[in-house]
Amino acid sequence: MTESSSSHYQVLRVAVTATEKEIKVAYRRAARTAHPDHGGDAATFRRVTAAYETLIDPQRRRAYDRSYAAGDAPSSAGAHFDAPAAGSPASAAVRRPGTGRNTAGDPPVYVPPYEGSGDVPLIPFEQGRQQVHGMPRKRGIFGAEARIQREMRTVQLLSRQVLPAIPAARLINGLQSPADNSHIDHAVLSGYRLALVNSMLLPKGAYAWDGRTLNHGGRAVAPPQLAQVVWAMQDIFPELNVTGWTVVFSPDGNLHEPVIDHHRRPAGPMDTVQIVNAAGLVRGLKEFLAAGPAPNTVNVPVLARLLRGMH
């Protein structure tokens, strides 16, 4: 990666979670080294100054982070869908012919590694090793307690039944959507796969999902609109395979209710989103995340960018 393509955080050599004080200290240190009067390079000094001016201003920093520009975003021309770029450090974690395949149950491998790189990590190790980040919370003046309780059910479901099976999986709760001003309730990152998850609470019964419409008793039920967000996140992270999931809970907590029958229609844009009950989400997410390349990889740059997108 060239200096000109480095993020502002990399230029100042601070983590994306750096405080205002840490940014000021890093700027003074970098400015002394880069200043032409002290033998530095004018272009480097301009990059240091631009990075500081952006990160020290809360509004500009939020806008910068919201665009998910804090990490090392690969160019779309060199991106490999659902796999790390060939020859990159991340590609070392992918199975090679004649070697055993890394499985989702293997211990996490951090890319880039925390030890031996000599670089300031994008996020501290203690934060990178956590499997759950953030919790559902109130938005605005009114708390929407029903929404918070529904999201907590999703957090508990994923924490108890998905994360223990995939040690490298990271659950991020409460993201600002890059597509609009809406929110992404949950995101699960494992290796080079990313699942966006929203939830609904519906009465028990039989529902039919055809890839676009959820029907019950002759009436259509509108699921959360995730497709646009999935497309936006796929554009932002071209090296990942991004999917959307809506989990439907029943009031009594039965993981197998409501029953959702899947009836296929011709392939359409909504095929990036699946509607499932709680049991279906657990089963489907495990299969999706475990089937990716290097599923035991913690993709630190992507995780850092997602954490900076938390609202």
Coordinates of C-alpha atoms in Angstrom, one line a residue:
M1 CA 0.0 0.0 0.0
T2 CA 1.4 3.4 -1.0
E3 CA 1.5 6.4 1.4
S4 CA -0.9 8.3 -0.8
S5 CA -3.5 5.5 -0.4
S6 CA -3.2 5.3 3.4
S7 CA -6.1 6.3 5.6
H8 CA -5.9 9.3 7.9
Y9 CA -5.6 6.9 10.8
Q10 CA -2.6 5.1 9.2
V11 CA -1.0 8.4 8.3
L12 CA -1.1 9.5 12.0
R13 CA -0.4 5.9 13.1
V14 CA -3.3 5.7 15.5
A15 CA -6.1 3.2 16.0
V16 CA -9.5 4.1 14.5
T17 CA -10.8 4.2 18.1
A18 CA -8.2 6.9 19.1
T19 CA -9.4 9.7 21.4
E20 CA -9.0 13.4 20.6
K21 CA -6.0 13.6 23.0
E22 CA -4.3 10.6 21.3
I23 CA -4.9 12.2 17.8
K24 CA -3.3 15.5 19.0
V25 CA -0.3 13.7 20.5
A26 CA 0.1 11.6 17.3
Y27 CA -0.1 14.7 15.1
R28 CA 2.6 16.6 17.0
R29 CA 4.9 13.6 16.8
A30 CA 4.2 13.0 13.0
A31 CA 4.4 16.7 12.2
R32 CA 7.9 17.1 13.8
T33 CA 9.1 14.2 11.8
A34 CA 7.5 15.2 8.5
H35 CA 8.1 19.0 8.6
P36 CA 10.5 20.1 5.9
D37 CA 12.3 22.3 8.4
H38 CA 13.3 19.2 10.2
G39 CA 14.4 17.3 7.1
G40 CA 11.0 15.9 6.3
D41 CA 9.0 15.8 3.0
A42 CA 6.5 18.5 2.1
A43 CA 4.0 16.1 0.6
T44 CA 4.1 13.9 3.7
F45 CA 3.7 16.9 5.9
R46 CA 0.6 17.9 3.9
R47 CA -0.9 14.4 4.3
V48 CA -0.2 14.6 8.1
T49 CA -1.9 18.0 8.3
A50 CA -4.9 16.9 6.3
A51 CA -5.3 13.8 8.4
Y52 CA -5.2 15.8 11.6
E53 CA -7.6 18.5 10.3
T54 CA -10.1 15.8 9.4
L55 CA -9.9 13.6 12.5
I56 CA -9.8 16.4 15.1
D57 CA -13.1 17.9 13.9
P58 CA -15.9 15.7 15.2
Q59 CA -18.3 16.4 12.3
R60 CA -15.6 15.8 9.6
R61 CA -14.4 12.7 11.4
R62 CA -18.0 11.3 11.5
A63 CA -18.4 11.9 7.8
Y64 CA -15.1 10.3 7.1
D65 CA -15.9 7.3 9.2
R66 CA -19.4 7.0 7.9
S67 CA -18.0 6.5 4.4
Y68 CA -16.0 3.6 5.8
A69 CA -12.8 5.2 4.5
A70 CA -10.9 4.5 7.7
G71 CA -9.6 1.1 6.5
D72 CA -7.5 0.0 3.6
A73 CA -10.2 -0.3 1.1
P74 CA -9.1 -2.4 -1.9
S75 CA -9.7 -1.1 -5.4
S76 CA -12.6 -2.7 -7.2
A77 CA -10.3 -3.4 -10.2
G78 CA -8.1 -5.7 -8.1
A79 CA -10.8 -7.1 -5.8
H80 CA -11.6 -10.8 -5.6
F81 CA -15.2 -11.5 -4.6
D82 CA -15.4 -13.7 -1.5
A83 CA -11.7 -14.0 -1.3
P84 CA -8.6 -12.0 -0.3
A85 CA -6.5 -10.6 -3.1
A86 CA -3.9 -13.0 -4.5
G87 CA -0.5 -12.4 -3.0
S88 CA -1.9 -10.3 -0.1
P89 CA -1.0 -11.2 3.5
A90 CA -4.6 -12.3 4.0
S91 CA -4.3 -14.9 1.2
A92 CA -1.9 -16.8 3.4
A93 CA -4.8 -18.0 5.5
V94 CA -6.6 -19.6 2.5
R95 CA -6.3 -23.3 1.9
R96 CA -3.5 -24.4 -0.5
P97 CA -3.5 -27.6 -2.5
G98 CA -2.3 -30.5 -0.4
T99 CA -2.8 -28.7 2.9
G100 CA -5.6 -29.0 5.4
R101 CA -8.5 -26.6 5.1
N102 CA -9.0 -24.0 7.8
T103 CA -12.3 -24.6 9.4
A104 CA -14.7 -22.2 11.1
G105 CA -14.0 -24.0 14.4
D106 CA -10.3 -23.3 14.3
P107 CA -8.8 -20.6 16.6
P108 CA -8.9 -17.1 15.1
V109 CA -6.1 -15.9 12.8
Y110 CA -5.8 -12.1 12.7
V111 CA -5.0 -10.5 9.4
P112 CA -2.8 -8.4 9.5
P113 CA -1.3 -10.1 12.6
Y114 CA -1.0 -8.1 15.8
E115 CA 2.5 -9.5 16.6
G116 CA 5.5 -8.9 14.5
S117 CA 4.1 -6.3 12.1
G118 CA 5.6 -3.3 13.8
D119 CA 2.7 -1.2 12.7
V120 CA 0.2 0.5 15.0
P121 CA -2.9 -1.7 14.9
L122 CA -6.1 -0.2 13.5
I123 CA -7.9 -1.4 16.6
P124 CA -6.4 -2.6 19.9
F125 CA -6.1 -6.3 20.3
E126 CA -8.4 -6.4 23.3
Q127 CA -11.1 -4.9 21.1
G128 CA -10.3 -7.1 18.1
R129 CA -10.6 -10.3 20.1
Q130 CA -14.1 -9.5 21.4
Q131 CA -16.8 -11.4 19.6
V132 CA -19.6 -8.9 20.4
H133 CA -19.4 -5.2 19.9
G134 CA -22.1 -2.8 21.0
M135 CA -25.7 -3.4 22.2
P136 CA -29.1 -2.3 21.0
R137 CA -29.9 1.1 22.3
K138 CA -32.4 3.9 22.1
R139 CA -32.4 6.1 19.0
G140 CA -33.7 9.7 19.2
I141 CA -36.2 10.9 21.8
F142 CA -38.4 7.8 21.9
G143 CA -36.8 4.5 22.8
A144 CA -38.9 2.0 20.8
E145 CA -38.7 -0.6 23.6
A146 CA -40.3 -3.3 21.4
R147 CA -37.5 -2.9 18.9
I148 CA -34.8 -3.0 21.5
Q149 CA -36.2 -6.2 23.0
R150 CA -36.4 -7.7 19.6
E151 CA -32.8 -6.8 18.8
M152 CA -31.7 -8.2 22.2
R153 CA -33.3 -11.5 21.2
T154 CA -31.2 -11.6 18.1
V155 CA -28.0 -10.7 20.0
Q156 CA -28.7 -13.5 22.5
L157 CA -29.5 -16.0 19.7
L158 CA -26.3 -15.2 17.8
S159 CA -24.1 -15.1 21.0
R160 CA -25.3 -18.4 22.2
Q161 CA -25.7 -20.5 19.1
V162 CA -23.5 -19.0 16.3
L163 CA -20.5 -17.3 17.8
P164 CA -19.3 -20.2 20.0
A165 CA -19.2 -22.4 16.9
I166 CA -17.2 -19.8 14.9
P167 CA -14.5 -18.3 17.1
A168 CA -13.4 -15.8 14.4
A169 CA -16.9 -14.4 14.0
R170 CA -17.5 -10.9 15.1
L171 CA -21.0 -9.5 15.9
I172 CA -21.4 -5.7 15.5
N173 CA -24.6 -4.2 16.7
G174 CA -26.0 -0.8 15.6
L175 CA -24.5 0.3 12.4
Q176 CA -25.3 3.4 10.4
S177 CA -26.4 2.3 6.9
P178 CA -24.1 3.6 4.2
A179 CA -27.0 3.6 1.8
D180 CA -29.3 6.1 3.7
N181 CA -30.1 7.3 7.2
S182 CA -31.4 4.0 8.4
H183 CA -29.7 1.5 10.6
I184 CA -28.4 -2.0 10.3
D185 CA -29.4 -3.8 13.5
H186 CA -26.6 -6.4 13.4
A187 CA -23.6 -7.4 11.2
V188 CA -21.7 -10.7 11.5
L189 CA -18.2 -10.8 10.0
S190 CA -16.2 -14.0 9.6
G191 CA -13.3 -14.2 7.3
Y192 CA -14.4 -12.8 3.9
R193 CA -18.2 -13.1 4.5
L194 CA -20.5 -10.5 6.0
A195 CA -24.1 -11.1 7.0
L196 CA -26.4 -8.2 7.8
V197 CA -29.3 -9.1 10.1
N198 CA -32.6 -7.4 11.0
S199 CA -35.5 -8.8 12.8
M200 CA -39.3 -8.9 13.0
L201 CA -41.8 -10.2 15.6
L202 CA -44.9 -11.9 14.0
P203 CA -47.7 -14.1 15.3
K204 CA -47.4 -17.9 15.1
G205 CA -48.6 -19.5 11.9
A206 CA -47.6 -20.3 8.4
Y207 CA -46.0 -17.7 6.2
A208 CA -44.8 -17.9 2.6
W209 CA -41.6 -16.2 1.3
D210 CA -41.1 -16.1 -2.5
G211 CA -37.9 -14.0 -2.5
R212 CA -39.7 -10.7 -2.6
T213 CA -42.9 -10.8 -0.5
L214 CA -43.8 -12.4 2.8
N215 CA -47.4 -13.6 2.7
H216 CA -49.7 -14.7 5.6
G217 CA -53.4 -15.5 5.3
G218 CA -53.7 -13.8 1.9
R219 CA -52.1 -10.6 3.2
A220 CA -48.6 -9.4 2.4
V221 CA -46.3 -8.5 5.3
A222 CA -43.5 -6.0 4.5
P223 CA -40.1 -7.2 5.8
P224 CA -37.3 -4.7 6.5
Q225 CA -35.8 -3.3 3.3
L226 CA -32.3 -4.8 3.4
A227 CA -31.5 -5.3 -0.3
Q228 CA -30.3 -1.7 -0.9
V229 CA -28.1 -1.8 2.1
V230 CA -26.6 -5.2 1.1
W231 CA -25.7 -3.7 -2.3
A232 CA -24.1 -0.7 -0.7
M233 CA -22.0 -2.8 1.6
Q234 CA -21.0 -5.0 -1.3
D235 CA -19.7 -1.9 -3.1
I236 CA -17.8 -0.8 -0.1
F237 CA -16.3 -4.2 0.6
P238 CA -15.8 -5.8 -2.8
E239 CA -13.5 -8.4 -1.3
L240 CA -16.4 -9.8 0.8
N241 CA -19.5 -11.8 0.1
V242 CA -22.3 -9.8 1.6
T243 CA -25.8 -11.2 2.3
G244 CA -28.9 -10.0 4.2
W245 CA -31.0 -11.9 6.7
T246 CA -34.3 -11.1 8.3
V247 CA -35.1 -13.3 11.3
V248 CA -38.8 -13.6 12.3
F249 CA -39.4 -14.3 16.0
S250 CA -42.6 -15.7 17.5
P251 CA -44.0 -14.1 20.7
D252 CA -43.5 -17.3 22.7
G253 CA -39.8 -17.7 21.9
N254 CA -40.2 -20.9 19.9
L255 CA -37.2 -20.9 17.6
H256 CA -39.1 -23.0 15.0
E257 CA -42.0 -20.6 14.8
P258 CA -43.4 -19.1 12.8
V259 CA -43.2 -21.6 9.9
I260 CA -41.9 -20.0 6.8
D261 CA -42.3 -21.8 3.5
H262 CA -39.9 -20.8 0.7
H263 CA -41.5 -20.6 -2.7
R264 CA -39.0 -19.7 -5.5
R265 CA -39.7 -17.1 -8.1
P266 CA -37.5 -16.1 -11.0
A267 CA -34.2 -14.7 -9.6
G268 CA -34.5 -11.0 -8.7
P269 CA -32.7 -8.3 -6.8
M270 CA -34.2 -9.4 -3.4
D271 CA -32.4 -12.7 -3.7
T272 CA -29.6 -11.2 -1.6
V273 CA -32.0 -11.3 1.4
Q274 CA -33.3 -14.3 3.2
I275 CA -36.3 -14.5 5.5
V276 CA -36.0 -17.2 8.2
N277 CA -37.2 -18.0 11.7
A278 CA -34.7 -18.2 14.5
A279 CA -33.8 -21.8 13.9
G280 CA -33.3 -21.1 10.2
L281 CA -31.1 -18.1 11.0
V282 CA -28.8 -20.2 13.2
R283 CA -28.5 -23.0 10.6
G284 CA -28.2 -20.7 7.6
L285 CA -25.6 -18.3 9.2
K286 CA -23.4 -21.2 10.3
E287 CA -23.5 -22.7 6.8
F288 CA -22.9 -19.3 5.1
L289 CA -20.0 -18.2 7.3
A290 CA -18.3 -21.6 7.6
A291 CA -18.4 -22.1 3.8
G292 CA -16.3 -19.0 3.1
P293 CA -12.5 -19.0 2.4
A294 CA -10.4 -18.9 5.6
P295 CA -13.5 -18.8 7.9
N296 CA -11.2 -18.6 11.0
T297 CA -9.8 -15.3 9.9
V298 CA -10.5 -12.0 11.7
N299 CA -10.3 -9.4 9.0
V300 CA -9.0 -6.5 11.1
P301 CA -9.3 -3.7 8.5
V302 CA -12.9 -4.6 7.8
L303 CA -13.7 -5.0 11.4
A304 CA -12.2 -1.6 12.2
R305 CA -14.2 0.1 9.5
L306 CA -17.4 -1.5 10.7
L307 CA -16.7 -0.4 14.3
R308 CA -16.3 3.2 13.2
G309 CA -19.7 2.9 11.5
M310 CA -21.5 2.2 14.7
H311 CA -24.0 4.9 15.5

